[in-house]
mmCIF file of N, CA, C and O in Angstrom:
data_model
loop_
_atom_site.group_PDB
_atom_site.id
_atom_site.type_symbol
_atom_site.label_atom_id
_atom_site.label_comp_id
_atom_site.label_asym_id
_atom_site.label_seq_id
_atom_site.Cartn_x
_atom_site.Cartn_y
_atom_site.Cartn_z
ATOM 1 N N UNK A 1182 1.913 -6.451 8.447
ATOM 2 C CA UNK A 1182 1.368 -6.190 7.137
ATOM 3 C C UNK A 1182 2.368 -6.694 6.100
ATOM 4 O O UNK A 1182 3.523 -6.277 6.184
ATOM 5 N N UNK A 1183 2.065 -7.488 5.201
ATOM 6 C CA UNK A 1183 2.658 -7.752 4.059
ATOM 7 C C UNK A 1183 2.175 -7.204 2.749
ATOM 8 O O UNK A 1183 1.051 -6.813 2.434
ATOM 9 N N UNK A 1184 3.276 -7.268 2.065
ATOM 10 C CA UNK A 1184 2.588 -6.546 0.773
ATOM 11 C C UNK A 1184 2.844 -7.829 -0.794
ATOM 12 O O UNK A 1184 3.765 -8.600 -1.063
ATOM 13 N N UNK A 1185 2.032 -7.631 -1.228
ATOM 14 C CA UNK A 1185 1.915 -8.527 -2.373
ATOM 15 C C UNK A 1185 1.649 -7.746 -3.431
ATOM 16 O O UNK A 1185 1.209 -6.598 -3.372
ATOM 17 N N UNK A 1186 1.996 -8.556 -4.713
ATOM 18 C CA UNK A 1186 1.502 -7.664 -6.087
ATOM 19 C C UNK A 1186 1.883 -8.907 -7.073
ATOM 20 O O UNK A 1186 2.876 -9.630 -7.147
ATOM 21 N N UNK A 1187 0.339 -8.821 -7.988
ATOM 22 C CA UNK A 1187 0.177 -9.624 -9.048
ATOM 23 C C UNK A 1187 -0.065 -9.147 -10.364
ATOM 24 O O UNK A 1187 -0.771 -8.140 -10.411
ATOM 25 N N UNK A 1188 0.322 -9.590 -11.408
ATOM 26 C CA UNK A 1188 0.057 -9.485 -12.499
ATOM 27 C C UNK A 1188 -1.480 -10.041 -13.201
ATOM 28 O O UNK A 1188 -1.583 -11.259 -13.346
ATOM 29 N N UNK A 1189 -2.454 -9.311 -13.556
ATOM 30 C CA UNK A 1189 -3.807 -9.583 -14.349
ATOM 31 C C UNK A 1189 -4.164 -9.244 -15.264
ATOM 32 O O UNK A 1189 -3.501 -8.323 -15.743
ATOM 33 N N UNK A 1190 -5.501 -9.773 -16.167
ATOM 34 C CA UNK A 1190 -5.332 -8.997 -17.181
ATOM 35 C C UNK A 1190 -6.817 -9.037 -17.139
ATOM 36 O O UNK A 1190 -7.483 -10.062 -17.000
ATOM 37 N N UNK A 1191 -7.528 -7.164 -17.346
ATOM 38 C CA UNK A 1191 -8.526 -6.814 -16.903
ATOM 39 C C UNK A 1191 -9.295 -6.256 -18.880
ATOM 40 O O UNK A 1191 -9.015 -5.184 -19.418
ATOM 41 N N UNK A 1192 -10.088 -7.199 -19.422
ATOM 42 C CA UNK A 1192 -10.595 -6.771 -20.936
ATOM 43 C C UNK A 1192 -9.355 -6.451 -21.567
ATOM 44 O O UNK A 1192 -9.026 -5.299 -21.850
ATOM 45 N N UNK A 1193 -8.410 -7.848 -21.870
ATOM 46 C CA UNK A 1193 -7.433 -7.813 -22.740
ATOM 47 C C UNK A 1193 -6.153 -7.106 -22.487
ATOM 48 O O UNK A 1193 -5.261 -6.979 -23.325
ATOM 49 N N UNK A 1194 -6.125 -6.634 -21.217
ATOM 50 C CA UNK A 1194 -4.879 -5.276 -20.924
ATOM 51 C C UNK A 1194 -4.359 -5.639 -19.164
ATOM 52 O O UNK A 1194 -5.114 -5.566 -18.195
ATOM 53 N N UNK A 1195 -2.883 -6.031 -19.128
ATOM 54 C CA UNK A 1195 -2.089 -6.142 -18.326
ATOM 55 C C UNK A 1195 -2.590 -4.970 -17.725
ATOM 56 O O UNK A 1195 -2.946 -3.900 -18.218
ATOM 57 N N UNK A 1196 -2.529 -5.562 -16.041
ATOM 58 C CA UNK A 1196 -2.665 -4.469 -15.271
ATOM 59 C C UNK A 1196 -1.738 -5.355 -13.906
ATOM 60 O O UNK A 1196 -1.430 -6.547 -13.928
ATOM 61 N N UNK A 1197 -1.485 -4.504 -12.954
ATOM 62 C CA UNK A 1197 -0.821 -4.830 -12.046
ATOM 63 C C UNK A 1197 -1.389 -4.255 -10.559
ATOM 64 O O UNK A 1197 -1.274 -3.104 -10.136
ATOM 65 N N UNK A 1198 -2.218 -5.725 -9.710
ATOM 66 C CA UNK A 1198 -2.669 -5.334 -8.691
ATOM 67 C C UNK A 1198 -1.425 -5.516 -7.592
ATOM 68 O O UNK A 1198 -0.666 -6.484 -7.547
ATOM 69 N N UNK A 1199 -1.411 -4.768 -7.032
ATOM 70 C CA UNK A 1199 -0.617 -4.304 -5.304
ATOM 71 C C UNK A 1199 -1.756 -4.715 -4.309
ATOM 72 O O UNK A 1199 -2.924 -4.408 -4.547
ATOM 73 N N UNK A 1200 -1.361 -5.482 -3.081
ATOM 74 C CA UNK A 1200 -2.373 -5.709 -2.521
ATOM 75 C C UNK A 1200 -1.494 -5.921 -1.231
ATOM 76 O O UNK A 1200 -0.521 -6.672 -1.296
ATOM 77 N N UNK A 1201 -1.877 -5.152 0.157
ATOM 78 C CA UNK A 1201 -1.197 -5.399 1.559
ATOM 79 C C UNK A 1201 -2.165 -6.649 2.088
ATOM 80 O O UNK A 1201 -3.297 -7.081 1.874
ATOM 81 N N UNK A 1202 -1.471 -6.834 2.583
ATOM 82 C CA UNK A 1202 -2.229 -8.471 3.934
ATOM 83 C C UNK A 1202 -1.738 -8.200 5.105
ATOM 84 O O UNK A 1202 -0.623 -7.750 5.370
ATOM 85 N N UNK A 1203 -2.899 -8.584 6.052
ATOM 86 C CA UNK A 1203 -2.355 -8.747 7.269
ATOM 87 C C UNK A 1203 -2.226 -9.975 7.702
ATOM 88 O O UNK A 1203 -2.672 -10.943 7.088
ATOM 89 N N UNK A 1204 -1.522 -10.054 8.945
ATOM 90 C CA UNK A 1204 -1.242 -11.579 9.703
ATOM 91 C C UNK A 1204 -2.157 -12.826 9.516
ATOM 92 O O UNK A 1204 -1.721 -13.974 9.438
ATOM 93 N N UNK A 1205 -3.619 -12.438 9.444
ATOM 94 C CA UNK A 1205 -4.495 -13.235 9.221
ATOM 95 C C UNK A 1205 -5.147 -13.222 8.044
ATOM 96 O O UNK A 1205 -6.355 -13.223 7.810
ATOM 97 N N UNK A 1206 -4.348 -13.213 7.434
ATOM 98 C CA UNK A 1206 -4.723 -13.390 5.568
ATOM 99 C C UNK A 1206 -5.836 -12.081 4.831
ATOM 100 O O UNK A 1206 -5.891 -11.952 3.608
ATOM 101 N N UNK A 1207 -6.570 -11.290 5.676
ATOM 102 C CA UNK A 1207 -7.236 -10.780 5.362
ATOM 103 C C UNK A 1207 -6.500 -9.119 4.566
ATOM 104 O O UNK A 1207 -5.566 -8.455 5.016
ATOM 105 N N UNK A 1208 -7.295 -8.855 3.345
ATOM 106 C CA UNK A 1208 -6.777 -7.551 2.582
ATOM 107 C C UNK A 1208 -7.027 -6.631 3.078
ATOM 108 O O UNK A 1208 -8.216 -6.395 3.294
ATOM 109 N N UNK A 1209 -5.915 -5.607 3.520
ATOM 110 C CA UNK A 1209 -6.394 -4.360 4.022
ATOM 111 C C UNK A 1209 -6.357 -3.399 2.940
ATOM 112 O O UNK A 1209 -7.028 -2.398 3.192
ATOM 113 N N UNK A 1210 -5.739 -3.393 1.733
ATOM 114 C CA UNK A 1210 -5.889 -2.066 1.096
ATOM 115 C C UNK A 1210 -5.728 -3.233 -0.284
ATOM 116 O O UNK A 1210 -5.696 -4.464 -0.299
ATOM 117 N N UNK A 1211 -5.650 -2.228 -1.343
ATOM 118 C CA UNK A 1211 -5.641 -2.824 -2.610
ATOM 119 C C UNK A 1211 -5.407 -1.591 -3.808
ATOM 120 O O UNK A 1211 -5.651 -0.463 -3.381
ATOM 121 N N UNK A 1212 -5.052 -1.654 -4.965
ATOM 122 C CA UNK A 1212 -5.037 -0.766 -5.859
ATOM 123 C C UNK A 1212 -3.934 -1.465 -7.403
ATOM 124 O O UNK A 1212 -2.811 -1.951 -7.531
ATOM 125 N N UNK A 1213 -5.167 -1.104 -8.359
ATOM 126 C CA UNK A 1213 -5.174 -1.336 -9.681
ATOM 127 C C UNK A 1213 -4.338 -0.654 -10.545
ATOM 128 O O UNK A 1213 -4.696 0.518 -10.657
ATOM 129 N N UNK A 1214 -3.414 -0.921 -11.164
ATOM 130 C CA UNK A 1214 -2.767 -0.006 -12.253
ATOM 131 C C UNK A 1214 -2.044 -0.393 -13.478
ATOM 132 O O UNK A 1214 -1.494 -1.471 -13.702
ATOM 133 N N UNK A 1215 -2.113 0.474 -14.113
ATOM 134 C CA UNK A 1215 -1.629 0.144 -15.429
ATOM 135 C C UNK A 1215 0.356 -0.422 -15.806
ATOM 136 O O UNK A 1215 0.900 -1.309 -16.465
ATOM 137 N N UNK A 1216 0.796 0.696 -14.944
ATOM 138 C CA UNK A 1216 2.039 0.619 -14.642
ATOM 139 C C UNK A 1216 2.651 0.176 -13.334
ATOM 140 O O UNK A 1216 2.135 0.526 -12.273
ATOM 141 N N UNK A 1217 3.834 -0.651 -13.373
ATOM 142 C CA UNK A 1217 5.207 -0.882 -11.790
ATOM 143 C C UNK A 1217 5.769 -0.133 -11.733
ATOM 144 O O UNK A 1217 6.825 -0.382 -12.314
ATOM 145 N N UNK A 1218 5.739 1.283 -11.133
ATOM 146 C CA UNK A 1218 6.998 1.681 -10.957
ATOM 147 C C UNK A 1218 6.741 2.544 -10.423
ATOM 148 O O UNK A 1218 5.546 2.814 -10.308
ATOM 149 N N UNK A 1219 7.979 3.599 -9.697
ATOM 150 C CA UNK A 1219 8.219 4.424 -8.299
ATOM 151 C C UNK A 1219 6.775 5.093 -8.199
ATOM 152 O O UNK A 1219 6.169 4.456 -7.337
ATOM 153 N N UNK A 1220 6.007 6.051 -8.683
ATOM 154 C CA UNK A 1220 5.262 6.585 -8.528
ATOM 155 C C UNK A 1220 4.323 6.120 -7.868
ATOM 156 O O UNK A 1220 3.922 6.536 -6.781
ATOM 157 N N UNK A 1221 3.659 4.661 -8.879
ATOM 158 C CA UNK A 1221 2.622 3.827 -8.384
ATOM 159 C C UNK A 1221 2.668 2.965 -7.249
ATOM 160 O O UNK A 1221 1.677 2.426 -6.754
ATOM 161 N N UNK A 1222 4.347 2.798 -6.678
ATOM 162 C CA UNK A 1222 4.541 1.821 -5.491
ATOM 163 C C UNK A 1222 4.410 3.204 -4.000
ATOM 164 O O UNK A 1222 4.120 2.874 -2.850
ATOM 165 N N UNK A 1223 4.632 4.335 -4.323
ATOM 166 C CA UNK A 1223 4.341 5.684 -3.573
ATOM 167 C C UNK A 1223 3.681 5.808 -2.896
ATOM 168 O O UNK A 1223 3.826 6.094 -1.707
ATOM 169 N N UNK A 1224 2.169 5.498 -3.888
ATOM 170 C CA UNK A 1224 0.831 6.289 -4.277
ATOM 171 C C UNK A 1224 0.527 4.805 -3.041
ATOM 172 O O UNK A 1224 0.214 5.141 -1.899
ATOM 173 N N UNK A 1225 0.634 3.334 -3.330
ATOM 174 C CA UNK A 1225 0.267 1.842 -2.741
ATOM 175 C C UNK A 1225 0.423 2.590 -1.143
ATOM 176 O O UNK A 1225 -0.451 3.004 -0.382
ATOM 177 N N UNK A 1226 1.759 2.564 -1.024
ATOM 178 C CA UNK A 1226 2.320 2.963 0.044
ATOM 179 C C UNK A 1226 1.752 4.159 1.156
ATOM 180 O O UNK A 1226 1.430 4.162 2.344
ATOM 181 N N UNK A 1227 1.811 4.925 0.312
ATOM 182 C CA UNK A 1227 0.813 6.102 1.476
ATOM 183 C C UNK A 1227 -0.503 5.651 1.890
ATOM 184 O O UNK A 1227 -0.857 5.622 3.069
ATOM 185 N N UNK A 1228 -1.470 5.177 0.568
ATOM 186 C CA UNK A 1228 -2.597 4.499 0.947
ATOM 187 C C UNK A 1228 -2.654 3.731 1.535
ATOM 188 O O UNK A 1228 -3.781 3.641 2.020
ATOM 189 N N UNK A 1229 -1.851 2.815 1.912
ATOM 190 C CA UNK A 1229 -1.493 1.681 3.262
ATOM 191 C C UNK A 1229 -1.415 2.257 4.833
ATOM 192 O O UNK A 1229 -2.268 2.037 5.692
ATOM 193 N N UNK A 1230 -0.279 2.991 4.999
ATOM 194 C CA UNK A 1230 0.259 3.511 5.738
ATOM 195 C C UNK A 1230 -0.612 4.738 6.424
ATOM 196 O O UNK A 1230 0.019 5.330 7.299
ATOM 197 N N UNK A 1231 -1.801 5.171 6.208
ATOM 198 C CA UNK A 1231 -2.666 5.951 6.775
ATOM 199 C C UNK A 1231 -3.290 5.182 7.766
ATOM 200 O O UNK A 1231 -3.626 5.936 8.678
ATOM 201 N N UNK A 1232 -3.603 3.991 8.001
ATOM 202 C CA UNK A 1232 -4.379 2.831 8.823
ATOM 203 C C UNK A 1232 -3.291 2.877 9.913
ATOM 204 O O UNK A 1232 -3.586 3.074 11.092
ATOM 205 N N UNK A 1233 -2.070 2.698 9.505
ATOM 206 C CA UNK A 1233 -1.223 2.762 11.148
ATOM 207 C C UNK A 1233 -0.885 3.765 11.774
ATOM 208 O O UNK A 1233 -0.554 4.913 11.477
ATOM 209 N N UNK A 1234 -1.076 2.873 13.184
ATOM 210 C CA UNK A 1234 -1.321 4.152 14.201
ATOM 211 C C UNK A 1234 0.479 4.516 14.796
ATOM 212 O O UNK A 1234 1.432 3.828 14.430
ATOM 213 N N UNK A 1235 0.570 5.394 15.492
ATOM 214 C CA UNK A 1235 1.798 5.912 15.802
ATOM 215 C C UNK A 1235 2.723 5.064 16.505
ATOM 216 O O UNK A 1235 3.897 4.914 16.166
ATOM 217 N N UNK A 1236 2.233 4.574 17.382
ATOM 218 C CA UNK A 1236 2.985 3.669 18.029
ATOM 219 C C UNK A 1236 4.175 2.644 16.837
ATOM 220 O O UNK A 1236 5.392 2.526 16.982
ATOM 221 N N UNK A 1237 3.342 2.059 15.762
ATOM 222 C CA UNK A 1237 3.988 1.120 14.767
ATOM 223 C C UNK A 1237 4.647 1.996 13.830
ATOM 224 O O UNK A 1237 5.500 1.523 13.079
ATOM 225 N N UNK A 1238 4.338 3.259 13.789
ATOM 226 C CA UNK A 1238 5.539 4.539 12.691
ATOM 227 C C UNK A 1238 6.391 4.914 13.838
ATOM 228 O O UNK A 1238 7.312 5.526 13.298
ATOM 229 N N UNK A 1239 6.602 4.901 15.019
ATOM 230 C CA UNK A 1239 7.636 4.840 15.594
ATOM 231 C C UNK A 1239 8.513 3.761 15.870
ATOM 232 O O UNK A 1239 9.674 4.144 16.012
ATOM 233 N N UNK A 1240 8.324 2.392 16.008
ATOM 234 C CA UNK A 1240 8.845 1.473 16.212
ATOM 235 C C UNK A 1240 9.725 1.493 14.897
ATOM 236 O O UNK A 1240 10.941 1.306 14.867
ATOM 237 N N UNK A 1241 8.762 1.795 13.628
ATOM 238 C CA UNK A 1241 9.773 1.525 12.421
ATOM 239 C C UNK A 1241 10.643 2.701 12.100
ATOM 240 O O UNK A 1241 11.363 2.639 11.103
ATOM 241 N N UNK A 1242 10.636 4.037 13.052
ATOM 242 C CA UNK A 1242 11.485 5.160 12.454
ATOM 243 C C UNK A 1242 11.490 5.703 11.867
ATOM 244 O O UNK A 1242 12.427 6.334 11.379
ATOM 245 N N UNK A 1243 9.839 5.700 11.528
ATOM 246 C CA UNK A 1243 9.282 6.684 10.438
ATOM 247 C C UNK A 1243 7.897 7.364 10.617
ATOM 248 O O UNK A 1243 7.158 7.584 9.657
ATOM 249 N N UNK A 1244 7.498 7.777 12.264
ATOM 250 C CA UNK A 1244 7.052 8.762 12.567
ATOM 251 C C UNK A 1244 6.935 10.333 12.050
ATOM 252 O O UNK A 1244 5.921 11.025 11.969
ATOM 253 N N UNK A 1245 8.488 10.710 11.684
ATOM 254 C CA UNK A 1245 8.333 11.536 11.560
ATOM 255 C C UNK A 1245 8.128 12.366 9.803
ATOM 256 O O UNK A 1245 8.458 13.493 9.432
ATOM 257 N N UNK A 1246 7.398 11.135 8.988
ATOM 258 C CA UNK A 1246 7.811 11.240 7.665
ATOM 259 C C UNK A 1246 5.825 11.340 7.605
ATOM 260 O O UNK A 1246 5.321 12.012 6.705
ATOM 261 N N UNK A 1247 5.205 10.847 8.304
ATOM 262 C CA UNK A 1247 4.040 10.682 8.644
ATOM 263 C C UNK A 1247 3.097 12.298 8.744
ATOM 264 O O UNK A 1247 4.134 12.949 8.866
ATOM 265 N N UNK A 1248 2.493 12.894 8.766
ATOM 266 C CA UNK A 1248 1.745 14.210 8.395
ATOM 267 C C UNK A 1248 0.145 13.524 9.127
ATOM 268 O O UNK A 1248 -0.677 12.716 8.693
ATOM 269 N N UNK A 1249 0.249 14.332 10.438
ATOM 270 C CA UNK A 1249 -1.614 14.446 10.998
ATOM 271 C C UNK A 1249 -1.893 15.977 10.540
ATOM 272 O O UNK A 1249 -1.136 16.843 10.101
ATOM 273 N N UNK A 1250 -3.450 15.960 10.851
ATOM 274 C CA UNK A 1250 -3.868 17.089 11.179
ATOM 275 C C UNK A 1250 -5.154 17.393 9.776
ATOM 276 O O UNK A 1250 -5.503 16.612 8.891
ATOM 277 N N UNK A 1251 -5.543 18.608 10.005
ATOM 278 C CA UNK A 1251 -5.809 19.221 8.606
ATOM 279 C C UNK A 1251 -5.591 19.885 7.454
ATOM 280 O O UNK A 1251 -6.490 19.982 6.619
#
């Protein structure tokens, strides 16, 4: 998964899309915002990171930062 982020401008007003890719060019997640910064790269991030499965949050060492259940 790669992650990308562009600058647009949506009815006159800078906005900043975040957008993950996978290996084969195709978008797996996406999200629109007004602002760059810690909160909004967070918010990208968790919403990404729900699609992978355990095996790949263990390889990267961050299994245990990860939350299943209800």
């Amino acid at each position: 998964m790669h992650l990308n982020g562009i600058f647009v401008t949506i009815n006159g007003e800078r906005h900043y899309l975040s957008l993950s890719v996978d290996h084969e060019g195709e978008v797996l997640e996406r999200l629109v915002s007004t602002a760059r910064d810690r909160k909004v790269a967070l918010k990208f991030l968790k919403k990404s990171l729900w699609r992978c499965d355990c095996a790949a949050l263990r390889e990267r060492g961050i299994r245990d930062r990860q939350r299943t259940g209800r």
